[in-house]
Short mmCIF file of C-alpha atoms and ligand atoms in Angstrom, two decimals:
data_model
loop_
_atom_site.label_atom_id
_atom_site.label_comp_id
_atom_site.label_asym_id
_atom_site.label_seq_id
_atom_site.Cartn_x
_atom_site.Cartn_y
_atom_site.Cartn_z
CA MET V 1113 -9.47 -24.55 4.66
CA ILE V 1114 -8.35 -22.40 7.47
CA PHE V 1115 -11.40 -20.07 7.81
CA GLU V 1116 -14.62 -19.63 6.13
CA VAL V 1117 -13.97 -17.83 3.01
CA GLU V 1118 -17.48 -18.21 1.75
CA LYS V 1119 -18.65 -16.35 4.89
CA ILE V 1120 -16.21 -13.55 4.22
CA ARG V 1121 -17.23 -13.25 0.44
CA GLU V 1122 -20.91 -12.77 1.70
CA GLU V 1123 -19.62 -9.47 3.16
CA PHE V 1124 -18.65 -8.13 -0.16
CA PRO V 1125 -21.57 -7.33 -2.35
CA ILE V 1126 -19.49 -6.65 -5.41
CA LEU V 1127 -18.18 -10.16 -5.49
CA LYS V 1128 -21.60 -11.37 -6.41
CA SER V 1129 -21.68 -9.43 -9.62
CA GLN V 1130 -21.43 -10.78 -13.27
CA VAL V 1131 -19.30 -9.50 -16.15
CA GLY V 1132 -21.42 -10.29 -19.05
CA LYS V 1133 -22.63 -13.88 -18.53
CA TYR V 1134 -19.57 -14.77 -16.43
CA PRO V 1135 -19.35 -14.25 -12.61
CA LEU V 1136 -16.75 -11.78 -11.54
CA ILE V 1137 -13.41 -13.02 -10.70
CA TYR V 1138 -11.63 -10.27 -9.02
CA LEU V 1139 -7.69 -10.72 -9.12
CA ASP V 1140 -6.62 -7.16 -9.10
CA ASN V 1141 -6.34 -6.68 -5.36
CA GLY V 1142 -2.99 -5.15 -5.87
CA ALA V 1143 -4.42 -2.15 -7.46
CA THR V 1144 -7.28 -1.85 -4.92
CA SER V 1145 -9.38 -4.06 -2.71
CA GLU V 1146 -13.14 -4.45 -2.73
CA LYS V 1147 -15.18 -3.16 0.15
CA PRO V 1148 -17.09 -5.14 2.89
CA GLN V 1149 -20.75 -4.02 3.54
CA CYS V 1150 -19.82 -2.36 6.98
CA VAL V 1151 -17.62 0.05 5.05
CA ILE V 1152 -20.20 0.86 2.50
CA ASP V 1153 -22.69 1.29 5.31
CA ARG V 1154 -20.45 3.58 7.31
CA ILE V 1155 -20.06 5.97 4.41
CA GLN V 1156 -23.75 6.04 3.94
CA LYS V 1157 -24.50 6.67 7.53
CA TYR V 1158 -22.05 9.42 7.80
CA TYR V 1159 -23.73 11.37 4.90
CA GLU V 1160 -27.30 10.67 6.05
CA GLU V 1161 -26.70 11.41 9.78
CA GLU V 1162 -23.34 13.11 10.72
CA ASN V 1163 -22.09 15.21 7.95
CA ALA V 1164 -20.43 18.49 9.15
CA ASN V 1165 -17.02 19.98 8.94
CA ILE V 1166 -14.65 19.00 11.79
CA HIS V 1167 -12.42 20.71 14.28
CA ARG V 1168 -14.11 24.06 13.83
CA GLY V 1169 -17.73 23.88 14.92
CA VAL V 1170 -19.41 23.91 18.28
CA HIS V 1171 -22.63 22.70 16.86
CA HIS V 1172 -23.93 19.01 17.40
CA LEU V 1173 -22.99 17.63 14.05
CA SER V 1174 -19.56 19.14 13.98
CA GLN V 1175 -18.88 17.66 17.31
CA ILE V 1176 -20.11 14.21 16.32
CA SER V 1177 -18.17 14.38 13.12
CA THR V 1178 -15.09 15.47 14.90
CA ASP V 1179 -15.38 12.79 17.49
CA ASN V 1180 -15.70 10.14 14.95
CA TYR V 1181 -12.80 11.30 12.90
CA GLU V 1182 -10.51 11.26 15.86
CA LYS V 1183 -12.04 7.95 17.17
CA ALA V 1184 -10.86 6.63 13.59
CA ARG V 1185 -7.38 8.07 14.25
CA LYS V 1186 -7.29 6.11 17.52
CA ILE V 1187 -8.44 2.90 15.85
CA ILE V 1188 -5.54 3.31 13.26
CA GLN V 1189 -3.04 4.10 16.12
CA SER V 1190 -3.94 0.91 17.80
CA TYR V 1191 -4.05 -1.14 14.66
CA LEU V 1192 -0.45 -0.15 13.85
CA ASN V 1193 0.62 -0.01 17.53
CA ALA V 1194 1.85 3.50 17.30
CA ARG V 1195 2.65 5.08 20.62
CA PHE V 1196 0.42 8.21 20.34
CA ASP V 1197 -2.59 9.12 18.23
CA HIS V 1198 -0.78 12.23 16.96
CA GLU V 1199 1.67 10.07 15.19
CA ILE V 1200 -1.11 9.20 12.85
CA ILE V 1201 -1.46 11.81 9.99
CA PHE V 1202 -4.29 11.55 7.67
CA THR V 1203 -3.24 11.92 3.98
CA LYS V 1204 -4.91 11.15 0.64
CA GLY V 1205 -3.05 7.84 0.20
CA THR V 1206 0.53 6.33 -0.08
CA THR V 1207 1.51 8.61 -2.93
CA ASP V 1208 0.40 11.63 -0.91
CA GLY V 1209 2.22 10.48 2.17
CA ILE V 1210 5.59 9.96 0.34
CA ASN V 1211 5.24 13.36 -1.41
CA LEU V 1212 4.54 14.88 2.13
CA VAL V 1213 7.79 13.26 3.34
CA ALA V 1214 9.73 14.29 0.34
CA SER V 1215 8.50 17.92 0.54
CA SER V 1216 8.95 18.20 4.34
CA PHE V 1217 12.03 16.02 5.03
CA GLY V 1218 13.38 17.43 1.69
CA LYS V 1219 13.47 20.92 3.06
CA LEU V 1220 16.03 19.67 5.41
CA LEU V 1221 18.20 18.11 2.89
CA LYS V 1222 21.30 19.72 1.19
CA GLU V 1223 23.11 19.22 -2.04
CA GLY V 1224 24.81 15.94 -1.94
CA ASP V 1225 22.76 14.32 0.57
CA GLU V 1226 21.75 10.73 -0.34
CA VAL V 1227 18.28 9.10 -0.28
CA LEU V 1228 18.52 5.46 -0.65
CA ILE V 1229 15.61 3.62 -2.27
CA THR V 1230 15.50 0.18 -4.23
CA GLU V 1231 15.10 -0.89 -7.86
CA MET V 1232 11.72 -2.45 -6.94
CA GLU V 1233 9.97 0.79 -5.79
CA HIS V 1234 6.44 2.01 -7.11
CA HIS V 1235 6.90 5.29 -9.24
CA SER V 1236 5.53 6.96 -6.19
CA ASN V 1237 8.52 6.23 -4.16
CA ILE V 1238 11.02 7.32 -6.95
CA VAL V 1239 9.62 10.34 -8.56
CA PRO V 1240 9.19 12.49 -5.42
CA TRP V 1241 12.98 11.88 -4.88
CA HIS V 1242 13.91 12.65 -8.53
CA MET V 1243 12.14 16.00 -7.89
CA LEU V 1244 14.48 16.71 -5.11
CA VAL V 1245 17.46 15.71 -7.27
CA GLU V 1246 16.28 18.67 -9.53
CA GLU V 1247 15.27 21.06 -6.78
CA LYS V 1248 18.10 20.44 -4.16
CA GLY V 1249 20.94 18.48 -5.90
CA ILE V 1250 20.46 15.38 -3.80
CA VAL V 1251 21.56 11.93 -4.87
CA VAL V 1252 19.26 9.00 -5.28
CA LYS V 1253 20.92 5.59 -4.86
CA TYR V 1254 19.24 2.12 -5.45
CA ILE V 1255 19.49 -1.20 -3.73
CA PRO V 1256 19.75 -3.59 -6.73
CA LEU V 1257 17.36 -6.34 -7.71
CA LYS V 1258 18.29 -10.02 -8.20
CA GLN V 1259 16.98 -12.12 -10.89
CA ASN V 1260 14.59 -14.01 -8.53
CA GLY V 1261 13.06 -10.69 -7.68
CA GLU V 1262 14.73 -10.40 -4.22
CA LEU V 1263 16.89 -7.31 -3.31
CA ASP V 1264 20.68 -7.77 -3.29
CA LEU V 1265 20.96 -6.58 0.38
CA SER V 1266 24.64 -7.60 0.38
CA THR V 1267 25.18 -4.04 -1.07
CA LEU V 1268 23.77 -2.33 1.76
CA ASP V 1269 26.73 -1.68 3.71
CA GLU V 1270 28.38 -0.16 0.82
CA LEU V 1271 25.23 2.01 -0.27
CA LEU V 1272 24.77 3.45 3.20
CA THR V 1273 27.14 6.43 3.58
CA ASP V 1274 27.45 9.27 6.09
CA ARG V 1275 25.34 11.21 3.58
CA THR V 1276 22.42 8.81 3.53
CA LYS V 1277 19.83 10.65 5.32
CA LEU V 1278 16.81 8.48 4.34
CA LEU V 1279 16.12 4.97 3.23
CA SER V 1280 12.73 4.71 1.58
CA ILE V 1281 11.74 1.18 0.83
CA THR V 1282 8.75 -0.78 0.05
CA HIS V 1283 7.70 -3.51 2.41
CA ILE V 1284 6.10 -5.77 -0.24
CA SER V 1285 6.54 -5.38 -4.01
CA ASN V 1286 3.27 -4.70 -5.78
CA SER V 1287 4.68 -6.12 -9.10
CA LEU V 1288 6.69 -9.14 -7.80
CA GLY V 1289 5.15 -9.88 -4.56
CA THR V 1290 8.70 -9.92 -2.83
CA ILE V 1291 8.28 -9.51 0.96
CA ASN V 1292 11.43 -7.52 1.98
CA PRO V 1293 13.15 -8.19 5.35
CA ILE V 1294 12.47 -4.51 6.57
CA LYS V 1295 13.29 -5.22 10.20
CA GLU V 1296 16.87 -6.12 9.35
CA VAL V 1297 17.07 -3.19 6.84
CA ILE V 1298 15.76 -0.76 9.31
CA GLU V 1299 18.18 -2.02 11.94
CA LYS V 1300 21.08 -1.56 9.46
CA ALA V 1301 20.01 1.85 8.52
CA HIS V 1302 19.60 3.01 12.06
CA GLN V 1303 23.30 1.72 12.89
CA ASN V 1304 24.22 4.25 10.16
CA GLY V 1305 22.16 7.15 11.55
CA THR V 1306 19.77 6.89 8.64
CA LYS V 1307 16.00 7.31 9.10
CA VAL V 1308 13.65 4.89 7.32
CA LEU V 1309 10.38 5.33 5.43
CA ILE V 1310 8.33 2.10 4.83
CA ASP V 1311 5.96 2.11 1.81
CA ALA V 1312 3.37 -0.23 3.38
CA ALA V 1313 0.86 0.15 0.42
CA GLN V 1314 0.84 -3.75 0.04
CA SER V 1315 1.43 -4.70 3.52
CA LEU V 1316 -1.58 -4.24 5.99
CA GLN V 1317 -4.12 -6.20 3.79
CA HIS V 1318 -1.77 -9.28 3.86
CA THR V 1319 0.21 -9.25 7.12
CA LYS V 1320 0.32 -7.54 10.63
CA VAL V 1321 2.32 -4.45 10.79
CA ASP V 1322 3.63 -3.11 14.20
CA VAL V 1323 5.43 0.18 13.88
CA GLN V 1324 7.15 0.00 17.27
CA GLU V 1325 8.26 -3.52 16.72
CA LEU V 1326 9.64 -2.61 13.34
CA ASP V 1327 11.06 0.69 14.64
CA CYS V 1328 10.55 2.45 11.33
CA ASP V 1329 10.71 6.21 11.53
CA LEU V 1330 7.89 6.81 8.90
CA LEU V 1331 5.42 4.48 7.26
CA VAL V 1332 2.72 5.18 4.62
CA PHE V 1333 -0.21 3.27 3.19
CA SER V 1334 -3.55 3.86 1.34
CA GLY V 1335 -7.05 3.22 2.66
CA HIS V 1336 -8.41 1.82 -0.61
CA LYS V 1337 -6.04 -1.33 -0.63
CA VAL V 1338 -6.93 -2.17 3.01
CA PHE V 1339 -10.69 -2.52 2.45
CA GLY V 1340 -11.42 1.16 2.97
CA PRO V 1341 -12.37 4.05 0.66
CA THR V 1342 -10.20 5.76 -2.05
CA GLY V 1343 -8.74 9.26 -1.39
CA VAL V 1344 -7.61 8.69 2.20
CA GLY V 1345 -4.45 7.14 3.60
CA ILE V 1346 -2.10 7.33 6.54
CA LEU V 1347 1.31 8.62 7.29
CA TYR V 1348 2.68 7.24 10.62
CA GLY V 1349 5.75 9.09 12.13
CA LYS V 1350 7.64 8.89 15.32
CA GLU V 1351 6.64 11.90 17.44
CA GLU V 1352 10.09 13.23 17.71
CA LEU V 1353 10.87 13.12 14.00
CA LEU V 1354 7.36 14.70 13.06
CA ASN V 1355 7.98 17.49 15.47
CA GLU V 1356 11.32 18.13 13.68
CA LEU V 1357 9.85 18.20 10.19
CA PRO V 1358 8.49 21.51 8.88
CA PRO V 1359 4.94 21.69 7.67
CA TYR V 1360 4.11 20.40 4.00
CA GLN V 1361 0.95 22.39 2.98
CA GLY V 1362 -0.30 25.77 4.59
CA GLY V 1363 -4.01 26.50 5.33
CA GLY V 1364 -6.86 26.01 7.79
CA ASP V 1365 -6.43 23.71 10.77
CA MET V 1366 -2.56 23.50 10.50
CA ILE V 1367 -2.04 26.87 12.24
CA LYS V 1368 -1.97 28.05 15.81
CA THR V 1369 -2.09 31.85 14.91
CA VAL V 1370 -2.05 33.87 11.73
CA SER V 1371 -1.39 37.68 11.72
CA MET V 1372 -0.63 39.69 8.69
CA GLU V 1373 3.10 39.21 9.16
CA ARG V 1374 3.44 35.57 10.21
CA THR V 1375 2.11 32.20 11.11
CA THR V 1376 2.63 29.77 14.03
CA TYR V 1377 2.00 26.14 13.46
CA ASN V 1378 -0.20 23.86 15.07
CA ASP V 1379 0.78 20.74 17.15
CA LEU V 1380 0.70 17.26 15.70
CA PRO V 1381 -1.09 15.88 13.92
CA HIS V 1382 -2.79 18.94 12.73
CA LYS V 1383 0.57 20.58 11.62
CA PHE V 1384 0.46 18.28 8.65
CA GLU V 1385 -3.31 18.36 7.94
CA ALA V 1386 -4.03 21.62 6.14
CA GLY V 1387 -7.79 22.08 4.91
CA THR V 1388 -10.90 20.06 5.16
CA PRO V 1389 -9.73 16.41 4.93
CA ASN V 1390 -11.60 13.33 3.44
CA ILE V 1391 -13.62 13.22 6.70
CA VAL V 1392 -15.84 10.28 5.71
CA GLY V 1393 -12.88 8.46 4.18
CA GLY V 1394 -10.93 8.67 7.49
CA ILE V 1395 -14.02 7.50 9.46
CA ALA V 1396 -14.57 4.52 7.06
CA LEU V 1397 -10.89 3.73 7.00
CA GLY V 1398 -11.27 3.27 10.80
CA THR V 1399 -14.19 0.92 10.18
CA ALA V 1400 -12.16 -1.11 7.69
CA LEU V 1401 -9.30 -1.66 10.02
CA GLU V 1402 -11.62 -2.43 12.88
CA TRP V 1403 -13.25 -5.07 10.60
CA LEU V 1404 -9.84 -6.36 9.56
CA SER V 1405 -8.67 -6.60 13.22
CA GLY V 1406 -11.45 -9.24 13.72
CA PHE V 1407 -9.19 -11.57 11.68
CA ASP V 1408 -6.24 -13.47 12.60
CA MET V 1409 -3.63 -12.20 10.21
CA GLU V 1410 -1.42 -15.19 10.67
CA GLN V 1411 -4.29 -17.16 9.33
CA VAL V 1412 -4.73 -14.82 6.49
CA GLU V 1413 -1.18 -15.02 5.55
CA ALA V 1414 -1.35 -18.85 5.48
CA TYR V 1415 -4.45 -18.93 3.42
CA GLU V 1416 -3.18 -16.53 0.95
CA HIS V 1417 0.06 -18.39 0.75
CA GLU V 1418 -1.81 -21.62 0.03
CA LEU V 1419 -3.68 -19.54 -2.78
CA LEU V 1420 -0.17 -18.44 -4.19
CA LEU V 1421 1.18 -21.93 -4.09
CA TYR V 1422 -1.85 -23.27 -5.83
CA ALA V 1423 -2.03 -20.67 -8.50
CA THR V 1424 1.73 -20.90 -8.99
CA LYS V 1425 1.31 -24.79 -9.55
CA ARG V 1426 -1.69 -24.34 -11.90
CA ILE V 1427 -0.12 -21.69 -14.03
CA LYS V 1428 2.97 -23.68 -14.83
CA GLU V 1429 0.63 -26.34 -16.38
CA ILE V 1430 0.16 -23.77 -19.39
CA GLU V 1431 2.98 -23.91 -22.05
CA GLY V 1432 5.06 -20.72 -22.60
CA VAL V 1433 4.32 -19.09 -19.01
CA LYS V 1434 7.22 -17.39 -17.37
CA ILE V 1435 6.77 -16.12 -13.76
CA TYR V 1436 8.37 -12.91 -12.71
CA GLY V 1437 9.18 -12.78 -9.01
CA GLU V 1438 10.12 -16.05 -7.30
CA ALA V 1439 11.35 -14.65 -3.93
CA GLU V 1440 11.60 -17.02 -1.07
CA HIS V 1441 9.23 -14.82 0.96
CA LYS V 1442 6.54 -13.76 -1.34
CA SER V 1443 3.01 -12.25 -1.04
CA ALA V 1444 0.11 -13.58 -3.21
CA VAL V 1445 1.00 -11.88 -6.35
CA LEU V 1446 1.53 -13.69 -9.63
CA SER V 1447 3.29 -11.77 -12.27
CA PHE V 1448 3.75 -13.52 -15.49
CA LEU V 1449 4.06 -13.48 -19.34
CA VAL V 1450 3.09 -16.07 -22.00
CA GLU V 1451 5.82 -16.50 -24.71
CA ASN V 1452 5.01 -14.50 -27.99
CA ILE V 1453 1.85 -12.94 -26.56
CA HIS V 1454 1.38 -9.39 -25.69
CA PRO V 1455 0.06 -9.07 -22.05
CA TYR V 1456 -2.60 -6.62 -23.02
CA ASP V 1457 -4.14 -9.15 -25.38
CA ILE V 1458 -4.39 -11.70 -22.64
CA GLY V 1459 -5.78 -9.27 -20.28
CA THR V 1460 -8.48 -8.43 -22.67
CA LEU V 1461 -9.44 -11.94 -23.38
CA LEU V 1462 -9.44 -12.66 -19.58
CA ASN V 1463 -11.76 -9.80 -19.00
CA GLN V 1464 -14.10 -11.10 -21.71
CA GLN V 1465 -14.36 -14.18 -19.45
CA GLY V 1466 -14.98 -12.23 -16.23
CA VAL V 1467 -11.39 -12.35 -14.86
CA ALA V 1468 -10.08 -9.03 -13.58
CA VAL V 1469 -6.22 -8.85 -13.75
CA ARG V 1470 -3.88 -6.02 -14.37
CA THR V 1471 -1.42 -5.75 -17.42
CA GLY V 1472 1.40 -3.22 -17.83
CA HIS V 1473 4.32 -2.02 -15.86
CA HIS V 1474 2.36 -1.57 -12.73
CA CYS V 1475 4.11 1.84 -12.00
CA THR V 1476 7.38 0.00 -11.54
CA GLN V 1477 9.15 0.64 -14.88
CA PRO V 1478 12.60 0.05 -13.25
CA ILE V 1479 11.67 -3.65 -12.75
CA MET V 1480 10.50 -4.01 -16.09
CA ASP V 1481 13.90 -2.45 -17.42
CA PHE V 1482 15.71 -4.88 -15.23
CA TYR V 1483 13.95 -7.95 -16.95
CA SER V 1484 13.96 -6.21 -20.55
CA ILE V 1485 10.01 -6.70 -20.73
CA PRO V 1486 7.48 -4.12 -21.37
CA GLY V 1487 5.18 -5.23 -18.72
CA THR V 1488 3.57 -8.32 -17.07
CA ILE V 1489 0.09 -9.82 -16.47
CA ARG V 1490 -0.56 -9.57 -12.70
CA ALA V 1491 -3.00 -11.68 -10.81
CA SER V 1492 -3.02 -10.42 -7.13
CA PHE V 1493 -5.08 -12.23 -4.58
CA SER V 1494 -6.92 -11.28 -1.52
CA PHE V 1495 -8.12 -13.72 1.35
CA TYR V 1496 -11.74 -13.43 -0.16
CA ASN V 1497 -10.32 -15.21 -3.32
CA THR V 1498 -10.73 -19.11 -3.68
CA LYS V 1499 -9.13 -22.05 -5.25
CA GLU V 1500 -12.12 -22.37 -7.53
CA GLU V 1501 -11.62 -18.88 -8.83
CA ILE V 1502 -8.04 -19.74 -9.63
CA ASP V 1503 -9.28 -22.80 -11.53
CA GLN V 1504 -11.54 -20.57 -13.47
CA PHE V 1505 -8.74 -18.15 -14.08
CA ILE V 1506 -6.51 -20.87 -15.36
CA THR V 1507 -9.12 -22.18 -17.72
CA ALA V 1508 -9.86 -18.70 -18.99
CA LEU V 1509 -6.13 -18.22 -19.41
CA GLN V 1510 -5.65 -21.39 -21.37
CA LYS V 1511 -8.58 -20.51 -23.60
CA ALA V 1512 -6.98 -17.01 -24.29
CA VAL V 1513 -3.65 -18.68 -25.07
CA ASN V 1514 -5.28 -21.02 -27.49
CA MET V 1515 -7.14 -18.29 -29.22
CA LEU V 1516 -4.08 -16.00 -29.42
CA GLY V 1517 -2.07 -19.10 -30.76
CA ALA V 1518 1.10 -19.06 -28.88
N1 LIG R 597 3.40 1.99 -3.39
C1 LIG R 597 3.02 0.67 -3.83
C2 LIG R 597 3.96 -0.49 -3.31
C3 LIG R 597 1.84 0.47 -4.40
O1 LIG R 597 1.38 -0.79 -4.66
C4 LIG R 597 1.19 1.57 -4.81
C5 LIG R 597 -0.31 1.40 -5.35
N2 LIG R 597 -0.28 0.57 -6.56
C6 LIG R 597 1.48 2.78 -4.34
C7 LIG R 597 2.64 2.87 -3.69
C8 LIG R 597 0.59 4.08 -4.57
O2 LIG R 597 -0.52 4.02 -3.89
P1 LIG R 597 -1.74 5.08 -4.19
O3 LIG R 597 -1.91 5.20 -5.62
O4 LIG R 597 -2.80 4.58 -3.43
O5 LIG R 597 -1.20 6.44 -3.60
#
């Protein structure tokens, strides 16, 4: 073992819970992560000692609250290695961040302009672009999938045209675990004069992300998948681009002046942060990333890879199992089906034995269409999971398969 998993588990009170008579085995980390005690404590402390609205008050609590919110922005800036803290925009999450970009960047697009995405995107990185097809007559193109769950990047030269204004691509697939070579993709897109948005919803909890090293123009992620709270997320954008983009929503905080006739907009980051935000969410997201920065992400990656290899080997012992997503570079996600058994039935029987997995299309219907399947069963791991839990999962799965009589 590379680090002390049992010590890490101690920090997550929920991991001690029972589901009926079974201990919880939480393998739904792709959907959301559990929270360490320090994040839970931070939320409680905020409401007990600091609650006040930010940016508008001269009073004591408002100043404390504002300071802590802005401190969190700096923690996140440093975690992503962004150049400036005003390149960090608080959002509600990944979906909100992509919608922000689609609405704002979308205002600059003209009929016939192209947005390039991939066949493995989450719906939140497909639907906002479809909406722009309806509104503006833009064209959405797709980098195709290959059978093993990798992207066919040999198509990239042909797909990038002089009308491709944006390439929006997931770093890691939530359904297949594929880790895309985004640095090379970004480089190619930039050679074509195309801006790049990275969906990092499945990234920071598994690997180090450095926005300057990647040289991405925009990047989004959700707080709740990186050990922070729900309802908060981040849009990172290069200063120059964010300054060019028009505001997304109008309201308080995002203005410089408002007269009866017109509005002038505030500077970054406030231009994109209308209204009272999720203050405690932002602060606790800072706490979560501060906590995460205490780990060596290379060790986390190595450990999670060990879990993936172990789970893959063990699940292959079960007759009739087919794994979806066998990319060479793969995150700790195991999507599978068992021959002749509906995924939902397996999910239900696993739950009855304390094992939390996800079943369905995982908001990636084009992937399911590609494989001509309705959905998969997905076990997704975090670095607080253990090989013993994988053993228990496999035992529960074997039992479910026996009961359902494959
Ligand atoms: N993109 C990817 C790759 C995801 O995994 C998810 C969450 N499953 C999202 C986007 C959407 O994230 P959220 O629901 O937190 O906005």
